[in-house]
Amino acid sequence: MTTNPPDEPAYSRWTWPTGPEDVPGGTASRADLSPRARRLGWFISGAGLVIVVAAMLPWKTIGPDHFNGTMGDGLLTGAFGLVAAAAGLGRVLTRREGRWTTIWPAVALTMATFTCLIAYTDVLAIAEIAPVGIGLLLTFVSGIGLAVASVIALLRRI
């Protein structure tokens, strides 16, 4: 048993914790999100918006008629692009590392996967009967770019 010197109270050797890392079972403070992570979030958001714009462009041309993506699956890819753009913006607005820095890219990757699957099947279906339009190709390429950026964000957690 430890005894204190007669003129020193027991509480004088104890100090208040200065932060969460000094408390037993406490957590260290989280780091701020890096500028690279914010740029990646802007790229994800931009790719999502490109998918939205691509949904309004021609997806196929049969004779003199142009068919936009909004006449079919482009409505789905446009909605997926909006969700991905919101996820990228959420990544940009997240101030500190944490759970949300992983959730936002996962949402964007899910939307990119659905967009690429829809665009790929439409390219295969349309290529047999008509020339593929710029909107469908842009949707597919933007979906791939969105998927790559999301995977980088998930793997590196930058």
GROMACS .gro file of N, CA and C in nm:
model
  474
    1MET      N    1   0.084  -0.117   0.000
    1MET     CA    2   0.000   0.000   0.000
    1MET      C    3   0.089   0.124   0.000
    2THR      N    4   0.053   0.216  -0.088
    2THR     CA    5   0.132   0.337  -0.099
    2THR      C    6   0.077   0.444  -0.005
    3THR      N    7   0.165   0.507   0.059
    3THR     CA    8   0.121   0.616   0.147
    3THR      C    9   0.178   0.746   0.094
    4ASN      N   10   0.106   0.850   0.117
    4ASN     CA   11   0.152   0.982   0.075
    4ASN      C   12   0.237   1.044   0.185
    5PRO      N   13   0.329   1.128   0.144
    5PRO     CA   14   0.399   1.203   0.248
    5PRO      C   15   0.297   1.283   0.331
    6PRO      N   16   0.328   1.312   0.453
    6PRO     CA   17   0.229   1.375   0.540
    6PRO      C   18   0.179   1.510   0.490
    7ASP      N   19   0.260   1.584   0.417
    7ASP     CA   20   0.213   1.716   0.374
    7ASP      C   21   0.156   1.716   0.232
    8GLU      N   22   0.143   1.599   0.165
    8GLU     CA   23   0.092   1.592   0.028
    8GLU      C   24  -0.039   1.515   0.025
    9PRO      N   25  -0.147   1.580  -0.023
    9PRO     CA   26  -0.274   1.509  -0.031
    9PRO      C   27  -0.269   1.402  -0.142
   10ALA      N   28  -0.355   1.304  -0.134
   10ALA     CA   29  -0.356   1.192  -0.228
   10ALA      C   30  -0.389   1.238  -0.370
   11TYR      N   31  -0.472   1.336  -0.384
   11TYR     CA   32  -0.514   1.377  -0.517
   11TYR      C   33  -0.410   1.463  -0.588
   12SER      N   34  -0.304   1.504  -0.524
   12SER     CA   35  -0.208   1.594  -0.588
   12SER      C   36  -0.124   1.525  -0.695
   13ARG      N   37  -0.114   1.393  -0.691
   13ARG     CA   38  -0.035   1.322  -0.792
   13ARG      C   39  -0.118   1.286  -0.915
   14TRP      N   40  -0.244   1.311  -0.913
   14TRP     CA   41  -0.332   1.277  -1.024
   14TRP      C   42  -0.356   1.401  -1.108
   15THR      N   43  -0.355   1.386  -1.243
   15THR     CA   44  -0.380   1.501  -1.330
   15THR      C   45  -0.501   1.471  -1.418
   16TRP      N   46  -0.565   1.576  -1.458
   16TRP     CA   47  -0.680   1.561  -1.547
   16TRP      C   48  -0.632   1.520  -1.685
   17PRO      N   49  -0.708   1.434  -1.756
   17PRO     CA   50  -0.668   1.398  -1.892
   17PRO      C   51  -0.679   1.520  -1.984
   18THR      N   52  -0.587   1.529  -2.078
   18THR     CA   53  -0.587   1.643  -2.171
   18THR      C   54  -0.660   1.612  -2.300
   19GLY      N   55  -0.688   1.488  -2.327
   19GLY     CA   56  -0.758   1.451  -2.450
   19GLY      C   57  -0.806   1.309  -2.441
   20PRO      N   58  -0.877   1.263  -2.543
   20PRO     CA   59  -0.932   1.128  -2.540
   20PRO      C   60  -0.826   1.019  -2.534
   21GLU      N   61  -0.705   1.048  -2.587
   21GLU     CA   62  -0.601   0.946  -2.585
   21GLU      C   63  -0.546   0.923  -2.444
   22ASP      N   64  -0.570   1.016  -2.351
   22ASP     CA   65  -0.523   1.001  -2.213
   22ASP      C   66  -0.620   0.924  -2.125
   23VAL      N   67  -0.739   0.900  -2.174
   23VAL     CA   68  -0.842   0.833  -2.095
   23VAL      C   69  -0.837   0.684  -2.126
   24PRO      N   70  -0.832   0.598  -2.025
   24PRO     CA   71  -0.834   0.454  -2.054
   24PRO      C   72  -0.961   0.418  -2.130
   25GLY      N   73  -0.946   0.350  -2.241
   25GLY     CA   74  -1.060   0.313  -2.324
   25GLY      C   75  -1.106   0.425  -2.414
   26GLY      N   76  -1.038   0.539  -2.412
   26GLY     CA   77  -1.076   0.651  -2.497
   26GLY      C   78  -1.027   0.630  -2.639
   27THR      N   79  -1.070   0.714  -2.727
   27THR     CA   80  -1.029   0.704  -2.866
   27THR      C   81  -0.948   0.826  -2.904
   28ALA      N   82  -0.852   0.805  -2.989
   28ALA     CA   83  -0.773   0.918  -3.037
   28ALA      C   84  -0.857   1.001  -3.133
   29SER      N   85  -0.828   1.127  -3.143
   29SER     CA   86  -0.905   1.212  -3.233
   29SER      C   87  -0.875   1.172  -3.377
   30ARG      N   88  -0.975   1.189  -3.462
   30ARG     CA   89  -0.961   1.150  -3.602
   30ARG      C   90  -0.892   1.261  -3.681
   31ALA      N   91  -0.822   1.220  -3.784
   31ALA     CA   92  -0.750   1.315  -3.868
   31ALA      C   93  -0.846   1.383  -3.965
   32ASP      N   94  -0.808   1.503  -4.006
   32ASP     CA   95  -0.887   1.572  -4.107
   32ASP      C   96  -0.873   1.500  -4.240
   33LEU      N   97  -0.975   1.515  -4.324
   33LEU     CA   98  -0.973   1.454  -4.456
   33LEU      C   99  -0.870   1.527  -4.542
   34SER      N  100  -0.789   1.453  -4.615
   34SER     CA  101  -0.681   1.512  -4.693
   34SER      C  102  -0.735   1.583  -4.817
   35PRO      N  103  -0.658   1.677  -4.873
   35PRO     CA  104  -0.701   1.743  -4.996
   35PRO      C  105  -0.716   1.643  -5.112
   36ARG      N  106  -0.633   1.539  -5.114
   36ARG     CA  107  -0.646   1.437  -5.219
   36ARG      C  108  -0.780   1.366  -5.208
   37ALA      N  109  -0.825   1.340  -5.086
   37ALA     CA  110  -0.954   1.273  -5.067
   37ALA      C  111  -1.067   1.364  -5.114
   38ARG      N  112  -1.055   1.492  -5.090
   38ARG     CA  113  -1.157   1.586  -5.136
   38ARG      C  114  -1.159   1.593  -5.289
   39ARG      N  115  -1.041   1.595  -5.351
   39ARG     CA  116  -1.036   1.596  -5.498
   39ARG      C  117  -1.099   1.469  -5.555
   40LEU      N  118  -1.073   1.357  -5.491
   40LEU     CA  119  -1.133   1.232  -5.536
   40LEU      C  120  -1.285   1.238  -5.523
   41GLY      N  121  -1.333   1.300  -5.416
   41GLY     CA  122  -1.477   1.319  -5.400
   41GLY      C  123  -1.535   1.407  -5.510
   42TRP      N  124  -1.463   1.512  -5.548
   42TRP     CA  125  -1.509   1.597  -5.659
   42TRP      C  126  -1.511   1.519  -5.790
   43PHE      N  127  -1.411   1.432  -5.810
   43PHE     CA  128  -1.409   1.350  -5.932
   43PHE      C  129  -1.528   1.255  -5.935
   44ILE      N  130  -1.558   1.192  -5.822
   44ILE     CA  131  -1.673   1.101  -5.813
   44ILE      C  132  -1.801   1.178  -5.842
   45SER      N  133  -1.814   1.296  -5.785
   45SER     CA  134  -1.933   1.377  -5.807
   45SER      C  135  -1.944   1.418  -5.954
   46GLY      N  136  -1.832   1.458  -6.014
   46GLY     CA  137  -1.833   1.497  -6.154
   46GLY      C  138  -1.868   1.381  -6.247
   47ALA      N  139  -1.816   1.263  -6.218
   47ALA     CA  140  -1.849   1.146  -6.301
   47ALA      C  141  -1.997   1.113  -6.291
   48GLY      N  142  -2.054   1.128  -6.172
   48GLY     CA  143  -2.198   1.106  -6.156
   48GLY      C  144  -2.279   1.205  -6.238
   49LEU      N  145  -2.236   1.331  -6.240
   49LEU     CA  146  -2.308   1.432  -6.319
   49LEU      C  147  -2.292   1.408  -6.469
   50VAL      N  148  -2.176   1.359  -6.511
   50VAL     CA  149  -2.158   1.325  -6.653
   50VAL      C  150  -2.254   1.212  -6.692
   51ILE      N  151  -2.275   1.117  -6.603
   51ILE     CA  152  -2.370   1.009  -6.631
   51ILE      C  153  -2.511   1.066  -6.647
   52VAL      N  154  -2.547   1.164  -6.564
   52VAL     CA  155  -2.679   1.227  -6.576
   52VAL      C  156  -2.693   1.296  -6.711
   53VAL      N  157  -2.591   1.371  -6.752
   53VAL     CA  158  -2.596   1.440  -6.881
   53VAL      C  159  -2.599   1.339  -6.995
   54ALA      N  160  -2.521   1.232  -6.984
   54ALA     CA  161  -2.516   1.130  -7.089
   54ALA      C  162  -2.650   1.061  -7.107
   55ALA      N  163  -2.731   1.056  -7.003
   55ALA     CA  164  -2.863   0.994  -7.015
   55ALA      C  165  -2.954   1.075  -7.106
   56MET      N  166  -2.924   1.203  -7.123
   56MET     CA  167  -3.008   1.289  -7.207
   56MET      C  168  -2.958   1.296  -7.351
   57LEU      N  169  -2.841   1.244  -7.377
   57LEU     CA  170  -2.784   1.246  -7.511
   57LEU      C  171  -2.836   1.126  -7.591
   58PRO      N  172  -2.816   1.127  -7.725
   58PRO     CA  173  -2.862   1.014  -7.807
   58PRO      C  174  -2.792   0.883  -7.772
   59TRP      N  175  -2.871   0.779  -7.756
   59TRP     CA  176  -2.816   0.647  -7.727
   59TRP      C  177  -2.812   0.560  -7.852
   60LYS      N  178  -2.900   0.587  -7.946
   60LYS     CA  179  -2.898   0.513  -8.073
   60LYS      C  180  -2.962   0.598  -8.180
   61THR      N  181  -2.926   0.568  -8.305
   61THR     CA  182  -2.981   0.638  -8.420
   61THR      C  183  -3.031   0.534  -8.519
   62ILE      N  184  -3.159   0.542  -8.549
   62ILE     CA  185  -3.218   0.453  -8.649
   62ILE      C  186  -3.276   0.543  -8.757
   63GLY      N  187  -3.209   0.545  -8.872
   63GLY     CA  188  -3.251   0.634  -8.979
   63GLY      C  189  -3.235   0.778  -8.935
   64PRO      N  190  -3.337   0.860  -8.958
   64PRO     CA  191  -3.327   1.000  -8.916
   64PRO      C  192  -3.362   1.023  -8.768
   65ASP      N  193  -3.403   0.919  -8.700
   65ASP     CA  194  -3.450   0.934  -8.561
   65ASP      C  195  -3.337   0.906  -8.462
   66HIS      N  196  -3.328   0.995  -8.363
   66HIS     CA  197  -3.234   0.977  -8.252
   66HIS      C  198  -3.314   0.940  -8.128
   67PHE      N  199  -3.269   0.839  -8.057
   67PHE     CA  200  -3.337   0.797  -7.934
   67PHE      C  201  -3.247   0.828  -7.815
   68ASN      N  202  -3.297   0.913  -7.729
   68ASN     CA  203  -3.222   0.951  -7.609
   68ASN      C  204  -3.232   0.842  -7.504
   69GLY      N  205  -3.141   0.849  -7.409
   69GLY     CA  206  -3.143   0.752  -7.300
   69GLY      C  207  -3.265   0.766  -7.212
   70THR      N  208  -3.324   0.886  -7.210
   70THR     CA  209  -3.441   0.907  -7.124
   70THR      C  210  -3.565   0.836  -7.177
   71MET      N  211  -3.554   0.775  -7.293
   71MET     CA  212  -3.666   0.697  -7.347
   71MET      C  213  -3.659   0.551  -7.302
   72GLY      N  214  -3.567   0.519  -7.216
   72GLY     CA  215  -3.551   0.380  -7.172
   72GLY      C  216  -3.468   0.371  -7.046
   73ASP      N  217  -3.360   0.295  -7.055
   73ASP     CA  218  -3.275   0.270  -6.938
   73ASP      C  219  -3.199   0.393  -6.890
   74GLY      N  220  -3.197   0.497  -6.971
   74GLY     CA  221  -3.128   0.619  -6.930
   74GLY      C  222  -3.188   0.683  -6.806
   75LEU      N  223  -3.316   0.659  -6.783
   75LEU     CA  224  -3.377   0.710  -6.660
   75LEU      C  225  -3.312   0.646  -6.538
   76LEU      N  226  -3.287   0.516  -6.546
   76LEU     CA  227  -3.220   0.446  -6.435
   76LEU      C  228  -3.076   0.494  -6.418
   77THR      N  229  -3.002   0.501  -6.529
   77THR     CA  230  -2.862   0.543  -6.517
   77THR      C  231  -2.853   0.688  -6.471
   78GLY      N  232  -2.948   0.771  -6.514
   78GLY     CA  233  -2.949   0.909  -6.466
   78GLY      C  234  -2.972   0.917  -6.316
   79ALA      N  235  -3.064   0.835  -6.266
   79ALA     CA  236  -3.088   0.831  -6.121
   79ALA      C  237  -2.966   0.778  -6.047
   80PHE      N  238  -2.902   0.675  -6.102
   80PHE     CA  239  -2.781   0.622  -6.040
   80PHE      C  240  -2.670   0.728  -6.040
   81GLY      N  241  -2.662   0.804  -6.149
   81GLY     CA  242  -2.563   0.912  -6.157
   81GLY      C  243  -2.587   1.019  -6.053
   82LEU      N  244  -2.715   1.053  -6.030
   82LEU     CA  245  -2.747   1.152  -5.925
   82LEU      C  246  -2.706   1.103  -5.787
   83VAL      N  247  -2.734   0.976  -5.759
   83VAL     CA  248  -2.695   0.920  -5.629
   83VAL      C  249  -2.543   0.919  -5.615
   84ALA      N  250  -2.472   0.883  -5.722
   84ALA     CA  251  -2.326   0.882  -5.717
   84ALA      C  252  -2.271   1.024  -5.699
   85ALA      N  253  -2.332   1.122  -5.766
   85ALA     CA  254  -2.288   1.261  -5.749
   85ALA      C  255  -2.310   1.307  -5.606
   86ALA      N  256  -2.422   1.268  -5.547
   86ALA     CA  257  -2.448   1.303  -5.407
   86ALA      C  258  -2.348   1.235  -5.315
   87ALA      N  259  -2.311   1.111  -5.346
   87ALA     CA  260  -2.212   1.040  -5.265
   87ALA      C  261  -2.076   1.108  -5.275
   88GLY      N  262  -2.039   1.152  -5.395
   88GLY     CA  263  -1.913   1.225  -5.410
   88GLY      C  264  -1.915   1.356  -5.333
   89LEU      N  265  -2.028   1.425  -5.336
   89LEU     CA  266  -2.041   1.549  -5.261
   89LEU      C  267  -2.037   1.522  -5.110
   90GLY      N  268  -2.097   1.412  -5.069
   90GLY     CA  269  -2.088   1.373  -4.928
   90GLY      C  270  -1.945   1.347  -4.886
   91ARG      N  271  -1.869   1.287  -4.975
   91ARG     CA  272  -1.726   1.263  -4.947
   91ARG      C  273  -1.651   1.395  -4.933
   92VAL      N  274  -1.685   1.492  -5.018
   92VAL     CA  275  -1.619   1.622  -5.011
   92VAL      C  276  -1.654   1.695  -4.881
   93LEU      N  277  -1.779   1.686  -4.839
   93LEU     CA  278  -1.825   1.759  -4.722
   93LEU      C  279  -1.790   1.692  -4.590
   94THR      N  280  -1.747   1.566  -4.594
   94THR     CA  281  -1.705   1.498  -4.472
   94THR      C  282  -1.575   1.560  -4.424
   95ARG      N  283  -1.573   1.606  -4.301
   95ARG     CA  284  -1.457   1.682  -4.251
   95ARG      C  285  -1.346   1.593  -4.196
   96ARG      N  286  -1.382   1.482  -4.136
   96ARG     CA  287  -1.281   1.399  -4.069
   96ARG      C  288  -1.291   1.254  -4.116
   97GLU      N  289  -1.180   1.183  -4.100
   97GLU     CA  290  -1.180   1.040  -4.130
   97GLU      C  291  -1.279   0.969  -4.039
   98GLY      N  292  -1.342   0.868  -4.090
   98GLY     CA  293  -1.436   0.792  -4.009
   98GLY      C  294  -1.518   0.699  -4.096
   99ARG      N  295  -1.630   0.657  -4.042
   99ARG     CA  296  -1.716   0.561  -4.110
   99ARG      C  297  -1.767   0.616  -4.243
  100TRP      N  298  -1.803   0.743  -4.246
  100TRP     CA  299  -1.861   0.799  -4.368
  100TRP      C  300  -1.761   0.808  -4.482
  101THR      N  301  -1.632   0.816  -4.453
  101THR     CA  302  -1.534   0.820  -4.561
  101THR      C  303  -1.524   0.687  -4.633
  102THR      N  304  -1.579   0.582  -4.576
  102THR     CA  305  -1.586   0.452  -4.643
  102THR      C  306  -1.724   0.431  -4.705
  103ILE      N  307  -1.827   0.480  -4.641
  103ILE     CA  308  -1.963   0.458  -4.690
  103ILE      C  309  -1.986   0.530  -4.822
  104TRP      N  310  -1.943   0.657  -4.833
  104TRP     CA  311  -1.968   0.732  -4.957
  104TRP      C  312  -1.909   0.664  -5.080
  105PRO      N  313  -1.782   0.623  -5.081
  105PRO     CA  314  -1.730   0.555  -5.200
  105PRO      C  315  -1.798   0.420  -5.226
  106ALA      N  316  -1.842   0.352  -5.121
  106ALA     CA  317  -1.913   0.225  -5.141
  106ALA      C  318  -2.046   0.248  -5.212
  107VAL      N  319  -2.115   0.354  -5.176
  107VAL     CA  320  -2.241   0.388  -5.244
  107VAL      C  321  -2.212   0.422  -5.390
  108ALA      N  322  -2.109   0.502  -5.414
  108ALA     CA  323  -2.073   0.539  -5.551
  108ALA      C  324  -2.033   0.416  -5.633
  109LEU      N  325  -1.961   0.323  -5.572
  109LEU     CA  326  -1.921   0.201  -5.643
  109LEU      C  327  -2.042   0.116  -5.679
  110THR      N  328  -2.139   0.110  -5.590
  110THR     CA  329  -2.262   0.035  -5.620
  110THR      C  330  -2.335   0.097  -5.738
  111MET      N  331  -2.346   0.229  -5.739
  111MET     CA  332  -2.413   0.298  -5.850
  111MET      C  333  -2.335   0.280  -5.980
  112ALA      N  334  -2.202   0.283  -5.972
  112ALA     CA  335  -2.120   0.264  -6.091
  112ALA      C  336  -2.137   0.123  -6.147
  113THR      N  337  -2.148   0.025  -6.059
  113THR     CA  338  -2.167  -0.113  -6.104
  113THR      C  339  -2.298  -0.128  -6.178
  114PHE      N  340  -2.405  -0.076  -6.121
  114PHE     CA  341  -2.536  -0.084  -6.187
  114PHE      C  342  -2.534  -0.009  -6.321
  115THR      N  343  -2.472   0.108  -6.323
  115THR     CA  344  -2.466   0.188  -6.445
  115THR      C  345  -2.389   0.115  -6.554
  116CYS      N  346  -2.275   0.057  -6.519
  116CYS     CA  347  -2.195  -0.016  -6.618
  116CYS      C  348  -2.267  -0.139  -6.670
  117LEU      N  349  -2.336  -0.210  -6.582
  117LEU     CA  350  -2.412  -0.328  -6.627
  117LEU      C  351  -2.522  -0.289  -6.726
  118ILE      N  352  -2.596  -0.185  -6.694
  118ILE     CA  353  -2.703  -0.140  -6.783
  118ILE      C  354  -2.645  -0.092  -6.916
  119ALA      N  355  -2.540  -0.010  -6.910
  119ALA     CA  356  -2.481   0.043  -7.033
  119ALA      C  357  -2.421  -0.069  -7.118
  120TYR      N  358  -2.356  -0.164  -7.056
  120TYR     CA  359  -2.295  -0.274  -7.131
  120TYR      C  360  -2.401  -0.358  -7.202
  121THR      N  361  -2.507  -0.393  -7.131
  121THR     CA  362  -2.613  -0.473  -7.195
  121THR      C  363  -2.682  -0.394  -7.305
  122ASP      N  364  -2.698  -0.263  -7.286
  122ASP     CA  365  -2.759  -0.182  -7.392
  122ASP      C  366  -2.668  -0.168  -7.513
  123VAL      N  367  -2.538  -0.156  -7.491
  123VAL     CA  368  -2.445  -0.150  -7.604
  123VAL      C  369  -2.453  -0.278  -7.684
  124LEU      N  370  -2.455  -0.393  -7.616
  124LEU     CA  371  -2.465  -0.520  -7.687
  124LEU      C  372  -2.596  -0.533  -7.764
  125ALA      N  373  -2.704  -0.488  -7.704
  125ALA     CA  374  -2.835  -0.500  -7.769
  125ALA      C  375  -2.849  -0.403  -7.886
  126ILE      N  376  -2.801  -0.281  -7.868
  126ILE     CA  377  -2.819  -0.179  -7.972
  126ILE      C  378  -2.722  -0.200  -8.087
  127ALA      N  379  -2.600  -0.244  -8.059
  127ALA     CA  380  -2.499  -0.259  -8.163
  127ALA      C  381  -2.542  -0.356  -8.272
  128GLU      N  382  -2.633  -0.448  -8.241
  128GLU     CA  383  -2.680  -0.544  -8.341
  128GLU      C  384  -2.775  -0.480  -8.442
  129ILE      N  385  -2.846  -0.374  -8.402
  129ILE     CA  386  -2.949  -0.320  -8.491
  129ILE      C  387  -2.922  -0.178  -8.538
  130ALA      N  388  -2.840  -0.101  -8.466
  130ALA     CA  389  -2.820   0.039  -8.501
  130ALA      C  390  -2.686   0.087  -8.445
  131PRO      N  391  -2.638   0.200  -8.497
  131PRO     CA  392  -2.516   0.257  -8.440
  131PRO      C  393  -2.539   0.304  -8.296
  132VAL      N  394  -2.441   0.280  -8.213
  132VAL     CA  395  -2.450   0.321  -8.073
  132VAL      C  396  -2.422   0.470  -8.065
  133GLY      N  397  -2.507   0.542  -7.993
  133GLY     CA  398  -2.493   0.688  -7.980
  133GLY      C  399  -2.390   0.729  -7.877
  134ILE      N  400  -2.355   0.856  -7.883
  134ILE     CA  401  -2.253   0.910  -7.793
  134ILE      C  402  -2.297   0.905  -7.647
  135GLY      N  403  -2.424   0.920  -7.620
  135GLY     CA  404  -2.473   0.919  -7.482
  135GLY      C  405  -2.450   0.785  -7.414
  136LEU      N  406  -2.474   0.678  -7.486
  136LEU     CA  407  -2.455   0.545  -7.428
  136LEU      C  408  -2.307   0.515  -7.405
  137LEU      N  409  -2.223   0.554  -7.501
  137LEU     CA  410  -2.079   0.534  -7.483
  137LEU      C  411  -2.026   0.618  -7.367
  138LEU      N  412  -2.074   0.741  -7.357
  138LEU     CA  413  -2.032   0.829  -7.247
  138LEU      C  414  -2.079   0.775  -7.113
  139THR      N  415  -2.198   0.717  -7.111
  139THR     CA  416  -2.248   0.656  -6.988
  139THR      C  417  -2.158   0.541  -6.944
  140PHE      N  418  -2.120   0.458  -7.038
  140PHE     CA  419  -2.035   0.343  -7.006
  140PHE      C  420  -1.897   0.386  -6.958
  141VAL      N  421  -1.835   0.480  -7.030
  141VAL     CA  422  -1.701   0.525  -6.993
  141VAL      C  423  -1.703   0.598  -6.859
  142SER      N  424  -1.805   0.680  -6.836
  142SER     CA  425  -1.816   0.751  -6.708
  142SER      C  426  -1.841   0.653  -6.594
  143GLY      N  427  -1.918   0.550  -6.620
  143GLY     CA  428  -1.942   0.447  -6.518
  143GLY      C  429  -1.813   0.376  -6.480
  144ILE      N  430  -1.729   0.348  -6.580
  144ILE     CA  431  -1.600   0.285  -6.551
  144ILE      C  432  -1.511   0.380  -6.471
  145GLY      N  433  -1.507   0.507  -6.510
  145GLY     CA  434  -1.428   0.605  -6.435
  145GLY      C  435  -1.477   0.621  -6.292
  146LEU      N  436  -1.608   0.620  -6.276
  146LEU     CA  437  -1.666   0.628  -6.142
  146LEU      C  438  -1.630   0.506  -6.058
  147ALA      N  439  -1.633   0.389  -6.119
  147ALA     CA  440  -1.597   0.267  -6.047
  147ALA      C  441  -1.450   0.268  -6.006
  148VAL      N  442  -1.363   0.310  -6.096
  148VAL     CA  443  -1.220   0.314  -6.064
  148VAL      C  444  -1.193   0.413  -5.950
  149ALA      N  445  -1.251   0.531  -5.957
  149ALA     CA  446  -1.230   0.631  -5.851
  149ALA      C  447  -1.285   0.581  -5.718
  150SER      N  448  -1.398   0.512  -5.721
  150SER     CA  449  -1.456   0.461  -5.597
  150SER      C  450  -1.369   0.351  -5.536
  151VAL      N  451  -1.316   0.264  -5.620
  151VAL     CA  452  -1.228   0.158  -5.570
  151VAL      C  453  -1.101   0.217  -5.511
  152ILE      N  454  -1.044   0.318  -5.577
  152ILE     CA  455  -0.925   0.383  -5.523
  152ILE      C  456  -0.956   0.444  -5.387
  153ALA      N  457  -1.071   0.509  -5.376
  153ALA     CA  458  -1.109   0.570  -5.248
  153ALA      C  459  -1.128   0.464  -5.140
  154LEU      N  460  -1.180   0.349  -5.176
  154LEU     CA  461  -1.201   0.244  -5.077
  154LEU      C  462  -1.071   0.175  -5.037
  155LEU      N  463  -0.983   0.152  -5.133
  155LEU     CA  464  -0.859   0.080  -5.104
  155LEU      C  465  -0.757   0.166  -5.031
  156ARG      N  466  -0.743   0.288  -5.073
  156ARG     CA  467  -0.640   0.373  -5.014
  156ARG      C  468  -0.692   0.450  -4.895
  157ARG      N  469  -0.821   0.463  -4.886
  157ARG     CA  470  -0.886   0.541  -4.780
  157ARG      C  471  -0.819   0.676  -4.764
  158ILE      N  472  -0.797   0.741  -4.880
  158ILE     CA  473  -0.733   0.872  -4.876
  158ILE      C  474  -0.836   0.980  -4.859
   0.00000   0.00000   0.00000
